[in-house]
Coordinates of C-alpha atoms in Angstrom, one line a residue:
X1 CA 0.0 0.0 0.0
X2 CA 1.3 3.5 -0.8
X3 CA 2.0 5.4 2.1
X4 CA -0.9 8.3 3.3
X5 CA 1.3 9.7 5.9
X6 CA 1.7 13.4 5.9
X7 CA 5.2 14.6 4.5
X8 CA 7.4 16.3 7.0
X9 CA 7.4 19.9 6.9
X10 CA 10.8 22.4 6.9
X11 CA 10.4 26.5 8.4
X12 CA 12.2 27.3 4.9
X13 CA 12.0 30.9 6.8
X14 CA 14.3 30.2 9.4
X15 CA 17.0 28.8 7.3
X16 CA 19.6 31.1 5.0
X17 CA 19.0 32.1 2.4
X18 CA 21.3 29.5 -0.1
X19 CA 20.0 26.8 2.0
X20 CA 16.5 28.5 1.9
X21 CA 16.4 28.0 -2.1
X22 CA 17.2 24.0 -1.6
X23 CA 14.9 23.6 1.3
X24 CA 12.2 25.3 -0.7
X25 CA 12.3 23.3 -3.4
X26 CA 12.2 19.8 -1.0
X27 CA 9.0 21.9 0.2
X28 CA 7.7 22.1 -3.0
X29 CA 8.3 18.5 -4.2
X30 CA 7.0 17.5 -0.7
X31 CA 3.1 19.3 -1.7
X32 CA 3.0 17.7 -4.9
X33 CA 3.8 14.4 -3.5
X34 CA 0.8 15.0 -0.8
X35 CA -1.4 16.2 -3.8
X36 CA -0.4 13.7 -6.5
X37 CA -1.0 10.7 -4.1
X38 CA -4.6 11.5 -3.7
X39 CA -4.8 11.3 -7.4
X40 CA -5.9 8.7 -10.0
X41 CA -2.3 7.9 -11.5
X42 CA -2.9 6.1 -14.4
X43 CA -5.1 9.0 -15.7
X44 CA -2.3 11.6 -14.5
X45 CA 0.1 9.3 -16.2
X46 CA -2.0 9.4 -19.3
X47 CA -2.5 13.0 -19.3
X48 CA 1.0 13.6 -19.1
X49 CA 1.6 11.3 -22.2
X50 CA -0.6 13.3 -24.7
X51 CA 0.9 16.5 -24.0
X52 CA -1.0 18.1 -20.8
X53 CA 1.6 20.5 -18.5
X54 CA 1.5 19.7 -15.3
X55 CA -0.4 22.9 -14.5
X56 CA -3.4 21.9 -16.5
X57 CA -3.4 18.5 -15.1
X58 CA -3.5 20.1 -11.4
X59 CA -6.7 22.4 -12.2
X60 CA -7.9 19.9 -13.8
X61 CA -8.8 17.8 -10.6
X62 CA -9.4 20.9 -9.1
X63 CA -6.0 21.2 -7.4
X64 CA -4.8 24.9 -6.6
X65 CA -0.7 25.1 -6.3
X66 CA 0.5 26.3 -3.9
X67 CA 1.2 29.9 -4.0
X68 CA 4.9 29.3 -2.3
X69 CA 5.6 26.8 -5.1
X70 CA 4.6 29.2 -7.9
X71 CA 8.1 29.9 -8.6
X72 CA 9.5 27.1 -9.6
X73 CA 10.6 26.2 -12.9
X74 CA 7.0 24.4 -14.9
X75 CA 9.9 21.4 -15.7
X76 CA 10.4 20.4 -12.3
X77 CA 6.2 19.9 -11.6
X78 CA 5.8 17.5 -14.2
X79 CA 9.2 15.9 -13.6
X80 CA 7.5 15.7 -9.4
X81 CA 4.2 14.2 -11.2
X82 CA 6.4 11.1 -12.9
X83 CA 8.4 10.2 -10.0
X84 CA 5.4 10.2 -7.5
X85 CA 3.1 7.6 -10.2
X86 CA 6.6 5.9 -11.0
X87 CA 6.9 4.9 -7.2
X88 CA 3.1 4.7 -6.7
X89 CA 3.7 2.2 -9.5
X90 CA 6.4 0.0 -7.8
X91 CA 4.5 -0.2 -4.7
X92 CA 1.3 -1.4 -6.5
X93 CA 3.8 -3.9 -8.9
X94 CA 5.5 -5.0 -5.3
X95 CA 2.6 -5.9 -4.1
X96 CA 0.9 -7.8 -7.3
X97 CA 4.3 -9.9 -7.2
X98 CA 3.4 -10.5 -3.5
X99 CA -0.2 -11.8 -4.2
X100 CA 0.9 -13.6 -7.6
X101 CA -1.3 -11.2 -9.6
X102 CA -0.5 -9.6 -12.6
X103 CA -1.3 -6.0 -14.5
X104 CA -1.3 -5.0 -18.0
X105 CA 1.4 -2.5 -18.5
X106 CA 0.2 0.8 -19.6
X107 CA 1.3 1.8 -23.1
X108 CA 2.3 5.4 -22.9
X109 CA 5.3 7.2 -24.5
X110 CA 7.3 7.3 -21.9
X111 CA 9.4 11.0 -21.5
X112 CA 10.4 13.0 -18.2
X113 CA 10.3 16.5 -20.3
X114 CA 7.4 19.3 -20.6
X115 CA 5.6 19.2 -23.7
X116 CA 6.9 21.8 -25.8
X117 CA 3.6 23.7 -26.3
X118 CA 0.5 22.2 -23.9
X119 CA -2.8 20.7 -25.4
X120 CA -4.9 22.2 -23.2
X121 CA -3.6 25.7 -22.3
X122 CA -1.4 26.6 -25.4
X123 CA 1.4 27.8 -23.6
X124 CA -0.3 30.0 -21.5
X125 CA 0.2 27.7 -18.1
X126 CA 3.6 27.3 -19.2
X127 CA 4.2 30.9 -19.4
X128 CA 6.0 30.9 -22.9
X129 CA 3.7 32.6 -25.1
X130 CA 5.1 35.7 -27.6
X131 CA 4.7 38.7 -26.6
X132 CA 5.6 41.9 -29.3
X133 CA 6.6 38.5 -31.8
X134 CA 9.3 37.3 -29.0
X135 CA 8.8 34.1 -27.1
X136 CA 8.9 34.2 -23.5
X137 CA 9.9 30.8 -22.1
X138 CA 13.1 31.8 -20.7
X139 CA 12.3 31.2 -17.3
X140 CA 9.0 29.8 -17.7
X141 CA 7.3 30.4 -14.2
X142 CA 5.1 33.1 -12.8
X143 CA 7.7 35.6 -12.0
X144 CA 9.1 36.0 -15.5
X145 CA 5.4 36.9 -16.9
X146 CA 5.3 39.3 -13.7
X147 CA 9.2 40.8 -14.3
X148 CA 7.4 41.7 -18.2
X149 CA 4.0 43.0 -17.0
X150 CA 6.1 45.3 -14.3
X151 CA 9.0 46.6 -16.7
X152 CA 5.2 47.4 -19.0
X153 CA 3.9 49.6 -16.0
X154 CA 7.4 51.1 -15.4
X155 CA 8.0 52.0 -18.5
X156 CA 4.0 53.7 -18.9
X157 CA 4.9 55.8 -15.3
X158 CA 2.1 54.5 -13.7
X159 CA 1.6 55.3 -10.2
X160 CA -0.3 52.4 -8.6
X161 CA -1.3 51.4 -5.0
X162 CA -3.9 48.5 -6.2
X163 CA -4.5 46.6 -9.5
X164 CA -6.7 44.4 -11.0
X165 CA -5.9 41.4 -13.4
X166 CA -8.0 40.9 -16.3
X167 CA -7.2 37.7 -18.6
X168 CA -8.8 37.2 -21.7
X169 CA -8.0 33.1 -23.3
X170 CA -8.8 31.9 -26.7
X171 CA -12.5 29.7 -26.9
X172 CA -10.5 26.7 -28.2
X173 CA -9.2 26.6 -24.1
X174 CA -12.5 25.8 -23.0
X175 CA -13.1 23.3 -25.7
X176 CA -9.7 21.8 -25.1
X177 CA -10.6 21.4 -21.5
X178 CA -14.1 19.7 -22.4
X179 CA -12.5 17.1 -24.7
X180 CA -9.4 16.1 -22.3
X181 CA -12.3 15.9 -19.1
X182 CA -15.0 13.6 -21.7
X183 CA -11.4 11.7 -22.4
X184 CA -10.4 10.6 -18.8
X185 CA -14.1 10.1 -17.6
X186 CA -14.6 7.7 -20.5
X187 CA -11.5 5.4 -19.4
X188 CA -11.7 6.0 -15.7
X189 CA -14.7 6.7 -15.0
X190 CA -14.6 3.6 -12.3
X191 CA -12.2 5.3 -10.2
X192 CA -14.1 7.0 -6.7
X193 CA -12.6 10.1 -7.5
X194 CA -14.4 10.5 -11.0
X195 CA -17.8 9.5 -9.4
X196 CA -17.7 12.2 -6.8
X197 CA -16.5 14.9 -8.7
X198 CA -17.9 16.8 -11.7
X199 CA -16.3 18.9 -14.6
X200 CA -17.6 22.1 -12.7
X201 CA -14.9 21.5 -9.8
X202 CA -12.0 22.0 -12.7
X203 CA -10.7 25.4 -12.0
X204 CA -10.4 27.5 -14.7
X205 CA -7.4 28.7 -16.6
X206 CA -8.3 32.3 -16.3
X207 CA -8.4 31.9 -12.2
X208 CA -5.3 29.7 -12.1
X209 CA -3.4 32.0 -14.2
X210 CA -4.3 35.1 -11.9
X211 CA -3.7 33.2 -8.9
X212 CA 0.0 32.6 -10.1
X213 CA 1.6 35.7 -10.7
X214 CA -0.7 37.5 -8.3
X215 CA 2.0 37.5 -5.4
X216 CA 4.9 37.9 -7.5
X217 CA 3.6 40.7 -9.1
X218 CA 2.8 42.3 -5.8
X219 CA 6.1 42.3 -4.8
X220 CA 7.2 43.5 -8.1
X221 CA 5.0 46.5 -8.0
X222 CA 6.7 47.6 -4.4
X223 CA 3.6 46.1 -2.4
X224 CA 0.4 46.8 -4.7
X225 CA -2.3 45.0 -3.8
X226 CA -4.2 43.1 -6.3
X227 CA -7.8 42.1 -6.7
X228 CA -9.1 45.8 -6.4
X229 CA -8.7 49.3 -7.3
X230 CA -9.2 50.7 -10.9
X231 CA -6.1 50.6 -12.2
X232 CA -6.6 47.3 -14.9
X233 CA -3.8 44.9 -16.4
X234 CA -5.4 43.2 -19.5
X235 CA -3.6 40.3 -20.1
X236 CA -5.6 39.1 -24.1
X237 CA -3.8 35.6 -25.3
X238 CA -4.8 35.1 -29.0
X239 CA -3.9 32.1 -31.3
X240 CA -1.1 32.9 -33.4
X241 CA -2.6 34.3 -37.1
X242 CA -0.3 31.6 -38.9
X243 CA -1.6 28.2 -39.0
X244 CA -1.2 26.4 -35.9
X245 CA 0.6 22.9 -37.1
X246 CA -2.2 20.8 -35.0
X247 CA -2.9 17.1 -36.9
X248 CA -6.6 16.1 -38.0
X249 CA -9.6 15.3 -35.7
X250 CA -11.2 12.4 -37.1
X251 CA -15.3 12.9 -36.8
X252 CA -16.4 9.6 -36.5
X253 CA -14.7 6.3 -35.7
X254 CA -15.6 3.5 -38.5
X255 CA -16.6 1.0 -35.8
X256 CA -20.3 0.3 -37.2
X257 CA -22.0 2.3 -33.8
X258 CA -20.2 5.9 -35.0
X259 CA -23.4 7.8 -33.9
X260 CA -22.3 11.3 -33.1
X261 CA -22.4 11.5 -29.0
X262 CA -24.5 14.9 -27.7
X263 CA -23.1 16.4 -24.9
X264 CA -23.7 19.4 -22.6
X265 CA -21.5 21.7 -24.9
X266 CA -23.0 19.9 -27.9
X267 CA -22.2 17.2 -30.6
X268 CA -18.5 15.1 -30.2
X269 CA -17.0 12.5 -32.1
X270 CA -17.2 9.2 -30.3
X271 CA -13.2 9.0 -30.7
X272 CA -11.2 7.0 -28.0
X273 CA -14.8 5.4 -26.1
X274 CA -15.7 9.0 -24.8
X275 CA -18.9 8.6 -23.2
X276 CA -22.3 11.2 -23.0
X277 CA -21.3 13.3 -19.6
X278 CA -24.6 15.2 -20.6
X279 CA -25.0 17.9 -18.6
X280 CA -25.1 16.2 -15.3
X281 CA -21.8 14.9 -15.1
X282 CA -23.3 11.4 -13.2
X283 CA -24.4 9.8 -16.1
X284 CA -23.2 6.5 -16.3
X285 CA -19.8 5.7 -18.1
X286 CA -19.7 3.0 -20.9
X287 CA -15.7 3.5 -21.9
X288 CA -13.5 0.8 -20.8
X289 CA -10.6 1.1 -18.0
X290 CA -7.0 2.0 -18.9
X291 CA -6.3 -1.7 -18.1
X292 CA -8.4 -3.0 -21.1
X293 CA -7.7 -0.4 -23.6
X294 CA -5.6 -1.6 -27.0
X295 CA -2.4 0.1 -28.0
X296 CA -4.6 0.9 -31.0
X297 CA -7.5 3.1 -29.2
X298 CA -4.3 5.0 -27.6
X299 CA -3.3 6.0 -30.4
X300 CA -6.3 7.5 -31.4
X301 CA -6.2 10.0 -28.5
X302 CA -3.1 11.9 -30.3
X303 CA -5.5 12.3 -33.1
X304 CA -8.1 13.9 -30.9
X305 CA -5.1 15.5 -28.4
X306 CA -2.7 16.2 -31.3
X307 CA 0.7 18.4 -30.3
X308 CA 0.4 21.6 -30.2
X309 CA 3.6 23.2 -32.3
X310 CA 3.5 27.0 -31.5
X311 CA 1.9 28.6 -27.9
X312 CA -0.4 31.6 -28.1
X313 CA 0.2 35.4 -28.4
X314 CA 0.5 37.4 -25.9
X315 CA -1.0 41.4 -26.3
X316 CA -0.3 43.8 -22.5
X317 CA -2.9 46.7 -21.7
X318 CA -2.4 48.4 -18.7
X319 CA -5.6 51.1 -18.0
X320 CA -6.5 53.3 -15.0
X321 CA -10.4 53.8 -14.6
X322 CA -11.1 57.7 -15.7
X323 CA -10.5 60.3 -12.8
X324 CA -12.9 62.4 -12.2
X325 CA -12.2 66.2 -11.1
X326 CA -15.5 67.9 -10.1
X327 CA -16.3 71.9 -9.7
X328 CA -17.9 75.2 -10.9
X329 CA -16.9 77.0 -13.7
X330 CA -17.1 80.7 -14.1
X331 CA -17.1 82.1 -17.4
X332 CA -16.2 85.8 -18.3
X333 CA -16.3 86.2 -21.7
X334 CA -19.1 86.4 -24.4
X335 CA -16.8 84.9 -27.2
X336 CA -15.8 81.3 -25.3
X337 CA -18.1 78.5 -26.2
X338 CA -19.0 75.9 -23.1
X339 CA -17.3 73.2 -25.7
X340 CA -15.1 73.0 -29.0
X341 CA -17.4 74.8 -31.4
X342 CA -16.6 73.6 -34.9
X343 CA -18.9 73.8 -37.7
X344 CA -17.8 73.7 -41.4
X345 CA -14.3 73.6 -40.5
X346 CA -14.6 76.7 -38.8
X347 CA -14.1 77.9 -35.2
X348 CA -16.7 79.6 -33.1
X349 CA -15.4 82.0 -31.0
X350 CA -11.6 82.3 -29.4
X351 CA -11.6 79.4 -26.8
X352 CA -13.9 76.9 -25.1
X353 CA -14.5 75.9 -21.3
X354 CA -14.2 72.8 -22.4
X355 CA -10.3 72.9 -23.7
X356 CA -9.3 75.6 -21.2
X357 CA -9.6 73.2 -18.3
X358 CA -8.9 70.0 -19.8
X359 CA -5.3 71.5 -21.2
X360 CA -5.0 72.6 -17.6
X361 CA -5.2 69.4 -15.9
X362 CA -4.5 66.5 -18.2
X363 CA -0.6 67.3 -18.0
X364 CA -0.9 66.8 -14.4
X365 CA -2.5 63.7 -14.8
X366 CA -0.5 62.3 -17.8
X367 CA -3.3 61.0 -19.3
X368 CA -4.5 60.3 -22.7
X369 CA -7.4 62.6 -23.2
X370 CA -10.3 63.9 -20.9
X371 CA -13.7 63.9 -22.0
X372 CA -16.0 67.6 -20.3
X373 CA -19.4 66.9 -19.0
X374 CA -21.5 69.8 -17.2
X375 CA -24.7 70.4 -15.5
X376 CA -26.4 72.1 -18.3
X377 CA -24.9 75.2 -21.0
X378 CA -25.3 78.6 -22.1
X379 CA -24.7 80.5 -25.3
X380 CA -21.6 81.6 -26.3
X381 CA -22.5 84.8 -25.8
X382 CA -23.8 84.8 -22.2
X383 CA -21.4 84.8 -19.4
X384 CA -21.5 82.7 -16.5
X385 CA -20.9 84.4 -13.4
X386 CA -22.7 84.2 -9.6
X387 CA -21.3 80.8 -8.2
X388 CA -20.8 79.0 -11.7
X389 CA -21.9 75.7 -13.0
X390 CA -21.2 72.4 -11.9
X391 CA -19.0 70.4 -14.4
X392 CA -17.1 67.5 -14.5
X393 CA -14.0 66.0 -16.1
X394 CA -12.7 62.6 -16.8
X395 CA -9.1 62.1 -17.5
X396 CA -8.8 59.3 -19.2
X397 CA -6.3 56.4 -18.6
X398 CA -4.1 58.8 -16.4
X399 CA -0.6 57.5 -15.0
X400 CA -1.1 60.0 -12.0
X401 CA -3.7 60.6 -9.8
X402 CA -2.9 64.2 -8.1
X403 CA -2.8 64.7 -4.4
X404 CA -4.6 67.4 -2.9
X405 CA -1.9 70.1 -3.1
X406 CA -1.7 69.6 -6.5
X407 CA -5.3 69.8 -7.5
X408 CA -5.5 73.3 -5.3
X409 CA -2.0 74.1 -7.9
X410 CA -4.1 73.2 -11.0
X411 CA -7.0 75.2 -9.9
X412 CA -4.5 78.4 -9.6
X413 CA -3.5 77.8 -12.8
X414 CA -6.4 77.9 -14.3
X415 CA -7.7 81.2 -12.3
X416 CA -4.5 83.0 -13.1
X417 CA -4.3 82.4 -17.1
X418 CA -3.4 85.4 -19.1
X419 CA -6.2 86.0 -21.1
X420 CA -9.0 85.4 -18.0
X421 CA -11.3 84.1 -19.8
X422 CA -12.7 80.8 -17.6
X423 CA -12.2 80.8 -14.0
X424 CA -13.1 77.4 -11.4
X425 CA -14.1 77.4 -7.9
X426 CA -14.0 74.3 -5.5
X427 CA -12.2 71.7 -7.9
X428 CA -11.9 68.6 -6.4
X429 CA -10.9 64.6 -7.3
X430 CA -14.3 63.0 -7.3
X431 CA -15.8 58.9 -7.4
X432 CA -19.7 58.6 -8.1
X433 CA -20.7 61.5 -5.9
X434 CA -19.6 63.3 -8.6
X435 CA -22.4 62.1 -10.8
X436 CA -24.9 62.6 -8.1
X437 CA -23.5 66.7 -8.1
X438 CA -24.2 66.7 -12.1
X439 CA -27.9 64.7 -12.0
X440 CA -28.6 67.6 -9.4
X441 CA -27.6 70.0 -11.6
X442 CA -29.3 68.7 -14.8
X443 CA -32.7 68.6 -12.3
X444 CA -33.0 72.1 -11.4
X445 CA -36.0 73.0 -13.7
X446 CA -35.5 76.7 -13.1
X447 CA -32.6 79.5 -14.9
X448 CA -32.6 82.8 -14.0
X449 CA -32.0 85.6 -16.2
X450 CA -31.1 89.5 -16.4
X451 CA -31.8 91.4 -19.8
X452 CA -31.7 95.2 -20.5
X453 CA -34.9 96.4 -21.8
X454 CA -35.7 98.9 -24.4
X455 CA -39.5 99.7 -25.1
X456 CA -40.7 102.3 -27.8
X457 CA -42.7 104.3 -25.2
X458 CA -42.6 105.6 -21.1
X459 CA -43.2 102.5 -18.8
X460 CA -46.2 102.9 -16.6
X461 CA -46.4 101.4 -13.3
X462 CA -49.5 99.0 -14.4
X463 CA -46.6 97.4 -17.0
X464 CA -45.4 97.0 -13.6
X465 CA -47.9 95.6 -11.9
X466 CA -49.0 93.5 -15.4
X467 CA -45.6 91.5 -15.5
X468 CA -45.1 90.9 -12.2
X469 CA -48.7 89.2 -11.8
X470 CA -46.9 86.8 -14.3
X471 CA -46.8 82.7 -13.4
X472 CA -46.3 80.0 -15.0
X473 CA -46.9 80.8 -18.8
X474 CA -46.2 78.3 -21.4
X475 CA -44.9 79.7 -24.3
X476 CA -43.7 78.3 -27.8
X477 CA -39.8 78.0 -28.3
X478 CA -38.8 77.3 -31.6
X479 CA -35.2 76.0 -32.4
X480 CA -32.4 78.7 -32.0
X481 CA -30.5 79.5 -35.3
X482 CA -27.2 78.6 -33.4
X483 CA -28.3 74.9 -32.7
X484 CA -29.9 74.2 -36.1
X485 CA -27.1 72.3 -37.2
X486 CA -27.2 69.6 -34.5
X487 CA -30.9 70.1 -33.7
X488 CA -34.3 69.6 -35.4
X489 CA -36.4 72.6 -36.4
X490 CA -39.2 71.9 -34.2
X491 CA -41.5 74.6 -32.0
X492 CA -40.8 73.2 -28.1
X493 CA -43.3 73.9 -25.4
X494 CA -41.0 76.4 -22.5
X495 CA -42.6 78.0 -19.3
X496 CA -41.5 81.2 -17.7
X497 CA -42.4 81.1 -14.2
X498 CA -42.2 84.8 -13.4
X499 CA -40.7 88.2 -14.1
X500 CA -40.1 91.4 -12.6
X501 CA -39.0 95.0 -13.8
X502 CA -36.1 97.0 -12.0
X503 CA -36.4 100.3 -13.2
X504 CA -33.3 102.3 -13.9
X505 CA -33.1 105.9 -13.3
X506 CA -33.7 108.4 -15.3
X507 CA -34.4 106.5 -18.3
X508 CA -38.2 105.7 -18.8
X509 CA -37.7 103.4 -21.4
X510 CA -34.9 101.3 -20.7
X511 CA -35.2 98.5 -17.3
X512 CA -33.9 95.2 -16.5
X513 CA -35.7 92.6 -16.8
X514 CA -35.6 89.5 -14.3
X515 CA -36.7 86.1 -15.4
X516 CA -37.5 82.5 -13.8
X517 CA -37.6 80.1 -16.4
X518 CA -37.7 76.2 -17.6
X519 CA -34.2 75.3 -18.3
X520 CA -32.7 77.0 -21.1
X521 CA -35.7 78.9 -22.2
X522 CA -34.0 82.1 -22.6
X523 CA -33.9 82.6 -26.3
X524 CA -38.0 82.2 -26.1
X525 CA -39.3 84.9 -23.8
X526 CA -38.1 87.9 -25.5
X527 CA -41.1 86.7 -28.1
X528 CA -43.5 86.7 -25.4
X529 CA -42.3 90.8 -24.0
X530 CA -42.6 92.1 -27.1

């Protein structure tokens, strides 16, 4: 009987560090020999003879590796896997010799090196995939993906306290892992361990991958913390564009019963015995145990598992979520647009709101654009003054978020510009409160307006009396020339809510007119005055 015992342990912490590296690695041969044992070796043996990494064989029976034993070389795993089945092995054979049984051998191609490319993962698991069309399977463990995603966010200047990993893997991955699970059910389906455990325990590659160069690319990034924030490293693997040299699936075994097995991800060849999982895994398995299988039918499985000959590609996005700077805008001239005013090729008027603060703060932020978003606009014409109007502006994909002090330095520089033609008040880094600031904003359903008044004859006071008895008088707006070539010519229903005249001495025909109105109404109620 193979022995169950729990493996002694070694403190690799309290030993130095040369003897450190040695003890680590008995450590790490010591975990796989715990996990491997619990295992069904003849269909670990068999994975490992039609190409699987050792990785993919691990999450495959829903094993996580160790985190500590992330670092060492993919090579010395699978070399781990052979020698605990090869001395499982002589402790079954020692004790079929004792009870004068006997075994069929298992016909494998025998080989104590890592498949050049895996069948399953395509490299990925194996951490040699190209990347800018170099191959990166010089170290082949976590830490060597983790060294090129760092030297990717040094070289962009990001400042990061928190990341999060984002992996996207080609859909033949999934399908790969389908065929390979259908594969060993079919011939070992027998074993306990198949009959109490479904497909859906496999973890995926996506959550393997992530948990593997998590910690290494903590340290890496001087202690950043992964798993949150909204600073985003896409990691996209894509099959190479050239033909990958992969040999032919046959579709249907000339056996006489070649019906076409339907399965939970649909229809598969009935190559090597597979069996219907269905979709509830517990269905009962009609392939044959590894014992019974010919040398012929193993064959077969390199037609359905052929080697893979090149591993995927590799693309690196690093992103940071868009950071928000919220505040009021004062504007002081009548020839600055709210945004970029273009039409025909031409400019309208000398600046914007719009450019005047983003130029301001996307240098500080080292972003790659900004995009302007405010509560509301006026003409170009009209000045904003009073306490200004709420805005808000994303910097997109910026390397620095600014600390206080330097927000307070951006809003000076924006206040003291030469020209003085948009000023800020109360700028601020924002999250979603931000949003709620605008929405309140865009919901006030009243404007109020001053206008100077000239009348061809004296005002009375019952013109006085008449306009301020005023409320609530829905009037017809129809487009303004200035918007006709974004808007539809169309009459819009407005209200004015009320008015009153200040009169200005001695002048009997000239007074200011104050007006509460539906949101940008202004353009209509000179109509109704006159």
């Amino acid at each position: 009987m193979v022995d169950q015992s729990p493996p002694e342990r070694v403190d690799v912490e309290q030993l130095p560090e040369d003897e450190a590296t040695s003890a680590g690695a008995d450590h790490y041969c010591q975990d796989l020999h715990a996990i491997v044992r619990s295992l069904p070796s003849e269909a670990v043996e068999d994975l490992l003879s039609i190409g699987i990494c050792g990785r993919c064989i691990l999450r495959l029976f829903g094993v996580r590796e160790p985190v500590e034993c992330s670092t060492f070389p993919l090579e010395s795993m699978s070399h781990q896997l052979r020698s605990v089945i090869k001395a499982q092995k002589s402790v079954q054979n020692c004790d079929l010799r004792e009870s004068g049984e006997t075994k069929k051998p298992f016909a494998y191609e025998e080989s104590d090196t890592e498949p050049i490319v895996c069948s399953i993962c395509l490299g990925i698991l194996q951490f040699s995939c190209y990347h800018n069309n170099k191959l990166l399977g010089k170290r082949k463990d976590p830490e060597g993906l983790a060294m090129t995603i760092a030297e990717v966010v040094k070289q962009e200047c990001y400042q990061i306290n928190s990341f999060l990993l984002e992996v996207s893997v080609p859909a033949a991955v999934q399908e790969n892992e389908r065929k390979v699970w259908l594969y060993i059910k079919s011939k070992y389906g027998s074993h306990i361990w198949f009959q109490e455990t479904s497909i859906s325990e496999c973890i995926s590659l996506k959550e393997a991958l992530k948990s593997l160069i998590a910690v290494p690319l903590e340290n890496l990034l001087k202690g950043a913390k992964s798993g949150k924030g909204n600073f985003k490293i896409r990691l996209t693997y894509v099959i190479p564009s050239e033909k990958v040299e992969r040999g032919q699936i046959s579709e249907k075994r000339k056996t006489g019963a070649g019906d076409d097995l339907e399965t939970v991800n649909g229809p598969i060849s009935a190559n090597v015995g597979c069996s219907d999982v269905s979709s509830k895994e517990e269905h009962s398995v009609n392939g044959t145990s590894s014992n019974d299988l010919a040398d012929s039918e193993h064959s077969e499985c390199f037609k359905l598992f052929p080697k893979v000959m090149k591993p995927c590609s590799l693309s690196l996005h690093c992103s940071r979520n868009p950071v928000s700077f919220s505040g009021r805008y004062l504007k002081y001239s009548r020839n600055v647009s709210q945004t970029c005013w273009i039409i025909e090729d031409e400019r309208k008027g000398e600046a914007s709101v719009e450019e005047i603060i983003g130029n301001c703060i996307l240098p500080f932020c080292a972003g790659d654009k900004y995009k302007f978003h405010a509560a509301g606009r006026e003409d170009i014409d009209v000045r904003m003054l009073g306490s200004g109007r709420p805005f808000l502006i994303e910097i997109q994909n910026a390397r620095i978020v600014p600390c206080e002090v330097s927000v307070k330095e951006i809003e000076n520089k924006i206040n003291n510009l030469e020209h003085k033609l948009v000023g800020v008040r109360n700028l601020k880094i924002v999250g979603s409160e931000g949003w709620t600031l605008m929405r309140e904003g865009e919901a006030e359903k009243q404007k109020q307006y001053a206008a100077l008044v000239w009348i061809s004859r004296p005002l009375e006071d019952t013109d006085l009396q008449k306009m301020s008895s005023i409320k609530d008088i829905v009037i017809l707006q129809r487009t303004p020339i200035r918007v006709l070539h974004r808007r539809s010519p169309l009459e819009r229903e407005k209200i004015i809510h009320w008015m009153k005249i200040d009169q200005i001495a001695g002048s009997s025909q000239y007074f200011i007119l104050h007006l509460c109105t539906q949101v940008q109404c202004g353009s209509a109620i000179f109509f109704f005055v006159f």
